[in-house]
Short mmCIF file of N, CA and C in Angstrom, two decimals:
data_model
loop_
_atom_site.label_atom_id
_atom_site.label_comp_id
_atom_site.label_asym_id
_atom_site.label_seq_id
_atom_site.Cartn_x
_atom_site.Cartn_y
_atom_site.Cartn_z
N MET A 40 152.01 -35.16 -17.10
CA MET A 40 152.73 -33.95 -16.74
C MET A 40 152.19 -33.37 -15.43
N ARG A 41 150.88 -33.39 -15.27
CA ARG A 41 150.30 -32.84 -14.04
C ARG A 41 150.73 -33.64 -12.82
N ASN A 42 150.84 -34.95 -12.96
CA ASN A 42 151.27 -35.78 -11.84
C ASN A 42 152.71 -35.46 -11.46
N PHE A 43 153.57 -35.24 -12.46
CA PHE A 43 154.96 -34.88 -12.19
C PHE A 43 155.04 -33.56 -11.43
N ILE A 44 154.26 -32.58 -11.86
CA ILE A 44 154.28 -31.27 -11.20
C ILE A 44 153.73 -31.39 -9.78
N LEU A 45 152.71 -32.19 -9.59
CA LEU A 45 152.15 -32.39 -8.26
C LEU A 45 153.16 -33.04 -7.33
N VAL A 46 153.89 -34.03 -7.83
CA VAL A 46 154.94 -34.68 -7.02
C VAL A 46 156.05 -33.69 -6.71
N MET A 47 156.44 -32.89 -7.69
CA MET A 47 157.49 -31.89 -7.48
C MET A 47 157.08 -30.89 -6.40
N ILE A 48 155.87 -30.39 -6.46
CA ILE A 48 155.40 -29.42 -5.48
C ILE A 48 155.31 -30.07 -4.10
N SER A 49 154.85 -31.31 -4.05
CA SER A 49 154.78 -32.02 -2.76
C SER A 49 156.16 -32.20 -2.15
N LEU A 50 157.14 -32.57 -2.97
CA LEU A 50 158.50 -32.73 -2.47
C LEU A 50 159.10 -31.40 -2.03
N LEU A 51 158.78 -30.33 -2.76
CA LEU A 51 159.27 -29.01 -2.36
C LEU A 51 158.70 -28.59 -1.01
N HIS A 52 157.43 -28.88 -0.79
CA HIS A 52 156.83 -28.52 0.49
C HIS A 52 157.36 -29.39 1.62
N LEU A 53 157.66 -30.63 1.34
CA LEU A 53 158.30 -31.50 2.33
C LEU A 53 159.70 -30.97 2.66
N GLN A 54 160.42 -30.55 1.64
CA GLN A 54 161.74 -29.93 1.84
C GLN A 54 161.61 -28.66 2.67
N LEU A 55 160.55 -27.90 2.44
CA LEU A 55 160.31 -26.69 3.22
C LEU A 55 160.14 -27.01 4.70
N ILE A 56 159.37 -28.03 5.01
CA ILE A 56 159.15 -28.41 6.41
C ILE A 56 160.46 -28.82 7.07
N PHE A 57 161.21 -29.71 6.41
CA PHE A 57 162.49 -30.14 6.98
C PHE A 57 163.47 -28.97 7.09
N GLY A 58 163.50 -28.11 6.08
CA GLY A 58 164.39 -26.96 6.10
C GLY A 58 164.07 -26.00 7.23
N LEU A 59 162.78 -25.76 7.46
CA LEU A 59 162.40 -24.88 8.56
C LEU A 59 162.77 -25.47 9.90
N LEU A 60 162.58 -26.77 10.06
CA LEU A 60 162.97 -27.43 11.31
C LEU A 60 164.48 -27.33 11.54
N LEU A 61 165.26 -27.57 10.50
CA LEU A 61 166.71 -27.48 10.63
C LEU A 61 167.18 -26.05 10.88
N THR A 62 166.52 -25.09 10.24
CA THR A 62 166.89 -23.68 10.45
C THR A 62 166.57 -23.25 11.87
N ILE A 63 165.42 -23.64 12.38
CA ILE A 63 165.07 -23.30 13.76
C ILE A 63 166.06 -23.93 14.73
N ARG A 64 166.43 -25.17 14.49
CA ARG A 64 167.42 -25.85 15.34
C ARG A 64 168.76 -25.12 15.29
N TYR A 65 169.18 -24.70 14.10
CA TYR A 65 170.44 -23.98 13.94
C TYR A 65 170.40 -22.63 14.65
N LEU A 66 169.29 -21.93 14.54
CA LEU A 66 169.18 -20.63 15.20
C LEU A 66 169.21 -20.78 16.72
N PHE A 67 168.57 -21.81 17.24
CA PHE A 67 168.63 -22.04 18.68
C PHE A 67 170.04 -22.40 19.13
N SER A 68 170.77 -23.15 18.31
CA SER A 68 172.15 -23.48 18.68
C SER A 68 173.03 -22.24 18.66
N LEU A 69 172.78 -21.32 17.73
CA LEU A 69 173.52 -20.06 17.73
C LEU A 69 173.20 -19.25 18.98
N SER A 70 171.93 -19.24 19.35
CA SER A 70 171.51 -18.52 20.55
C SER A 70 172.15 -19.11 21.80
N ASP A 71 172.20 -20.44 21.86
CA ASP A 71 172.83 -21.09 23.01
C ASP A 71 174.32 -20.84 23.06
N ALA A 72 174.95 -20.66 21.91
CA ALA A 72 176.39 -20.41 21.85
C ALA A 72 176.72 -18.96 22.19
N GLY A 73 175.72 -18.13 22.34
CA GLY A 73 175.94 -16.74 22.74
C GLY A 73 176.10 -15.76 21.60
N PHE A 74 175.73 -16.16 20.38
CA PHE A 74 175.80 -15.24 19.25
C PHE A 74 174.69 -14.22 19.34
N SER A 75 175.03 -12.96 19.11
CA SER A 75 174.01 -11.91 19.03
C SER A 75 173.68 -11.70 17.55
N PHE A 76 172.64 -10.94 17.30
CA PHE A 76 172.23 -10.66 15.92
C PHE A 76 173.35 -9.95 15.18
N LYS A 77 174.04 -9.03 15.84
CA LYS A 77 175.12 -8.27 15.22
C LYS A 77 176.28 -9.20 14.84
N GLU A 78 176.59 -10.16 15.68
CA GLU A 78 177.67 -11.10 15.39
C GLU A 78 177.30 -12.03 14.23
N VAL A 79 176.05 -12.43 14.19
CA VAL A 79 175.59 -13.30 13.10
C VAL A 79 175.68 -12.55 11.77
N MET A 80 175.25 -11.31 11.74
CA MET A 80 175.29 -10.53 10.51
C MET A 80 176.73 -10.17 10.11
N GLY A 81 177.64 -10.15 11.05
CA GLY A 81 179.03 -9.82 10.75
C GLY A 81 179.84 -10.98 10.24
N ASN A 82 179.40 -12.19 10.48
CA ASN A 82 180.12 -13.39 10.06
C ASN A 82 179.45 -13.94 8.80
N ALA A 83 180.19 -13.94 7.69
CA ALA A 83 179.61 -14.32 6.39
C ALA A 83 179.12 -15.77 6.38
N ALA A 84 179.89 -16.68 6.95
CA ALA A 84 179.51 -18.10 6.92
C ALA A 84 178.25 -18.35 7.75
N VAL A 85 178.19 -17.73 8.91
CA VAL A 85 177.02 -17.92 9.78
C VAL A 85 175.80 -17.23 9.18
N ARG A 86 176.00 -16.05 8.60
CA ARG A 86 174.89 -15.33 7.97
C ARG A 86 174.31 -16.14 6.81
N TYR A 87 175.19 -16.78 6.04
CA TYR A 87 174.73 -17.61 4.93
C TYR A 87 173.84 -18.74 5.43
N GLN A 88 174.29 -19.43 6.48
CA GLN A 88 173.53 -20.56 7.03
C GLN A 88 172.24 -20.11 7.71
N ALA A 89 172.29 -19.00 8.42
CA ALA A 89 171.15 -18.58 9.23
C ALA A 89 170.13 -17.75 8.47
N LEU A 90 170.55 -17.05 7.41
CA LEU A 90 169.63 -16.11 6.78
C LEU A 90 169.54 -16.28 5.27
N GLU A 91 170.67 -16.19 4.57
CA GLU A 91 170.64 -16.13 3.11
C GLU A 91 170.08 -17.41 2.48
N HIS A 92 170.59 -18.55 2.88
CA HIS A 92 170.13 -19.82 2.29
C HIS A 92 168.65 -20.08 2.58
N PRO A 93 168.20 -19.98 3.84
CA PRO A 93 166.77 -20.26 4.08
C PRO A 93 165.82 -19.29 3.38
N VAL A 94 166.18 -18.01 3.32
CA VAL A 94 165.29 -17.03 2.69
C VAL A 94 165.18 -17.28 1.19
N MET A 95 166.30 -17.58 0.53
CA MET A 95 166.24 -17.84 -0.90
C MET A 95 165.46 -19.13 -1.21
N MET A 96 165.59 -20.13 -0.35
CA MET A 96 164.82 -21.36 -0.56
C MET A 96 163.33 -21.10 -0.36
N LEU A 97 162.98 -20.27 0.62
CA LEU A 97 161.57 -19.91 0.81
C LEU A 97 161.02 -19.19 -0.42
N ILE A 98 161.81 -18.27 -0.96
CA ILE A 98 161.39 -17.53 -2.16
C ILE A 98 161.21 -18.50 -3.33
N ALA A 99 162.15 -19.42 -3.50
CA ALA A 99 162.07 -20.38 -4.61
C ALA A 99 160.84 -21.28 -4.47
N ILE A 100 160.55 -21.73 -3.27
CA ILE A 100 159.38 -22.59 -3.07
C ILE A 100 158.10 -21.80 -3.29
N ALA A 101 158.07 -20.55 -2.85
CA ALA A 101 156.89 -19.72 -3.08
C ALA A 101 156.68 -19.48 -4.58
N LEU A 102 157.75 -19.21 -5.32
CA LEU A 102 157.63 -19.01 -6.77
C LEU A 102 157.16 -20.29 -7.46
N SER A 103 157.66 -21.43 -7.01
CA SER A 103 157.22 -22.71 -7.60
C SER A 103 155.75 -22.97 -7.33
N THR A 104 155.29 -22.62 -6.13
CA THR A 104 153.88 -22.82 -5.79
C THR A 104 152.99 -21.90 -6.62
N ILE A 105 153.42 -20.66 -6.80
CA ILE A 105 152.66 -19.71 -7.63
C ILE A 105 152.62 -20.22 -9.08
N ALA A 106 153.74 -20.73 -9.58
CA ALA A 106 153.77 -21.27 -10.94
C ALA A 106 152.84 -22.47 -11.06
N HIS A 107 152.76 -23.28 -10.02
CA HIS A 107 151.84 -24.43 -10.03
C HIS A 107 150.40 -23.97 -10.15
N VAL A 108 150.06 -22.90 -9.46
CA VAL A 108 148.70 -22.35 -9.56
C VAL A 108 148.42 -21.87 -10.98
N TYR A 109 149.40 -21.18 -11.60
CA TYR A 109 149.22 -20.73 -12.98
C TYR A 109 149.05 -21.92 -13.93
N LEU A 110 149.82 -22.98 -13.69
CA LEU A 110 149.71 -24.15 -14.57
C LEU A 110 148.39 -24.89 -14.40
N LYS A 111 147.81 -24.83 -13.21
CA LYS A 111 146.51 -25.46 -13.01
C LYS A 111 145.42 -24.74 -13.79
N LYS A 112 145.59 -23.43 -13.97
CA LYS A 112 144.58 -22.65 -14.68
C LYS A 112 144.67 -22.85 -16.19
N SER A 113 145.90 -22.93 -16.71
CA SER A 113 146.08 -23.19 -18.14
C SER A 113 147.33 -24.02 -18.34
N ALA A 114 147.27 -24.93 -19.29
CA ALA A 114 148.36 -25.90 -19.46
C ALA A 114 149.63 -25.27 -20.03
N HIS A 115 149.50 -24.29 -20.89
CA HIS A 115 150.68 -23.69 -21.52
C HIS A 115 150.77 -22.21 -21.12
N ASN A 116 151.51 -21.96 -20.10
CA ASN A 116 151.60 -20.61 -19.60
C ASN A 116 153.06 -20.19 -19.52
N LYS A 117 153.42 -19.14 -20.26
CA LYS A 117 154.80 -18.66 -20.27
C LYS A 117 155.19 -18.06 -18.92
N LYS A 118 154.22 -17.46 -18.25
CA LYS A 118 154.51 -16.86 -16.95
C LYS A 118 154.90 -17.94 -15.93
N ALA A 119 154.25 -19.07 -15.97
CA ALA A 119 154.57 -20.18 -15.07
C ALA A 119 155.96 -20.72 -15.36
N ALA A 120 156.29 -20.85 -16.63
CA ALA A 120 157.63 -21.33 -17.00
C ALA A 120 158.70 -20.35 -16.54
N PHE A 121 158.44 -19.07 -16.67
CA PHE A 121 159.39 -18.05 -16.23
C PHE A 121 159.56 -18.09 -14.71
N LEU A 122 158.47 -18.25 -13.97
CA LEU A 122 158.55 -18.34 -12.52
C LEU A 122 159.32 -19.59 -12.08
N LEU A 123 159.10 -20.70 -12.76
CA LEU A 123 159.84 -21.92 -12.45
C LEU A 123 161.33 -21.76 -12.75
N LEU A 124 161.65 -21.05 -13.81
CA LEU A 124 163.05 -20.80 -14.14
C LEU A 124 163.71 -19.93 -13.06
N ILE A 125 163.02 -18.90 -12.62
CA ILE A 125 163.56 -18.03 -11.56
C ILE A 125 163.72 -18.83 -10.27
N ALA A 126 162.76 -19.67 -9.94
CA ALA A 126 162.85 -20.50 -8.74
C ALA A 126 164.04 -21.44 -8.82
N PHE A 127 164.26 -22.03 -9.98
CA PHE A 127 165.39 -22.94 -10.17
C PHE A 127 166.72 -22.20 -10.02
N VAL A 128 166.80 -21.01 -10.57
CA VAL A 128 168.03 -20.21 -10.45
C VAL A 128 168.25 -19.81 -8.99
N CYS A 129 167.18 -19.45 -8.29
CA CYS A 129 167.30 -19.11 -6.86
C CYS A 129 167.84 -20.30 -6.06
N MET A 130 167.33 -21.47 -6.35
CA MET A 130 167.79 -22.66 -5.63
C MET A 130 169.25 -22.96 -5.94
N LEU A 131 169.60 -22.92 -7.21
CA LEU A 131 170.98 -23.21 -7.58
C LEU A 131 171.95 -22.16 -7.05
N GLY A 132 171.49 -20.92 -6.97
CA GLY A 132 172.35 -19.84 -6.50
C GLY A 132 172.70 -19.93 -5.03
N ARG A 133 171.89 -20.62 -4.25
CA ARG A 133 172.12 -20.69 -2.81
C ARG A 133 172.43 -22.08 -2.29
N VAL A 134 172.71 -23.01 -3.17
CA VAL A 134 173.14 -24.34 -2.75
C VAL A 134 174.60 -24.22 -2.30
N PRO A 135 174.93 -24.73 -1.13
CA PRO A 135 176.31 -24.60 -0.63
C PRO A 135 177.27 -25.55 -1.36
N LEU A 136 177.68 -25.17 -2.55
CA LEU A 136 178.54 -26.02 -3.37
C LEU A 136 179.90 -26.24 -2.74
N ALA A 137 180.40 -25.27 -2.00
CA ALA A 137 181.72 -25.42 -1.35
C ALA A 137 181.69 -26.56 -0.35
N LYS A 138 180.58 -26.73 0.34
CA LYS A 138 180.46 -27.83 1.30
C LYS A 138 180.28 -29.17 0.60
N ILE A 139 179.58 -29.16 -0.51
CA ILE A 139 179.30 -30.41 -1.21
C ILE A 139 180.57 -30.96 -1.86
N PHE A 140 181.35 -30.10 -2.50
CA PHE A 140 182.53 -30.56 -3.24
C PHE A 140 183.83 -30.39 -2.48
N ALA A 141 183.76 -30.14 -1.18
CA ALA A 141 184.98 -29.97 -0.38
C ALA A 141 185.51 -31.29 0.11
#
């Protein structure tokens, strides 16, 4: 079980690195296209890509990492399970399903 959790956390952190690189690239492309902060916040699709999705993924990865620390201290921790559940819901809530199933 510990090996599975370690692999999961490692993959989440790898996803974090790739996600941050893609988000930075996207923000620079918005800047090059002449979008201002006000225009980004006014457009729901752009705001989702530039702000909502990355922030929720960061929160989910942080909650998963905190849960991993709790699990390292004790094997059966309800708080860790609750944090992992919240992280999973955060991830599922911000996955762009319209793009995937379109």
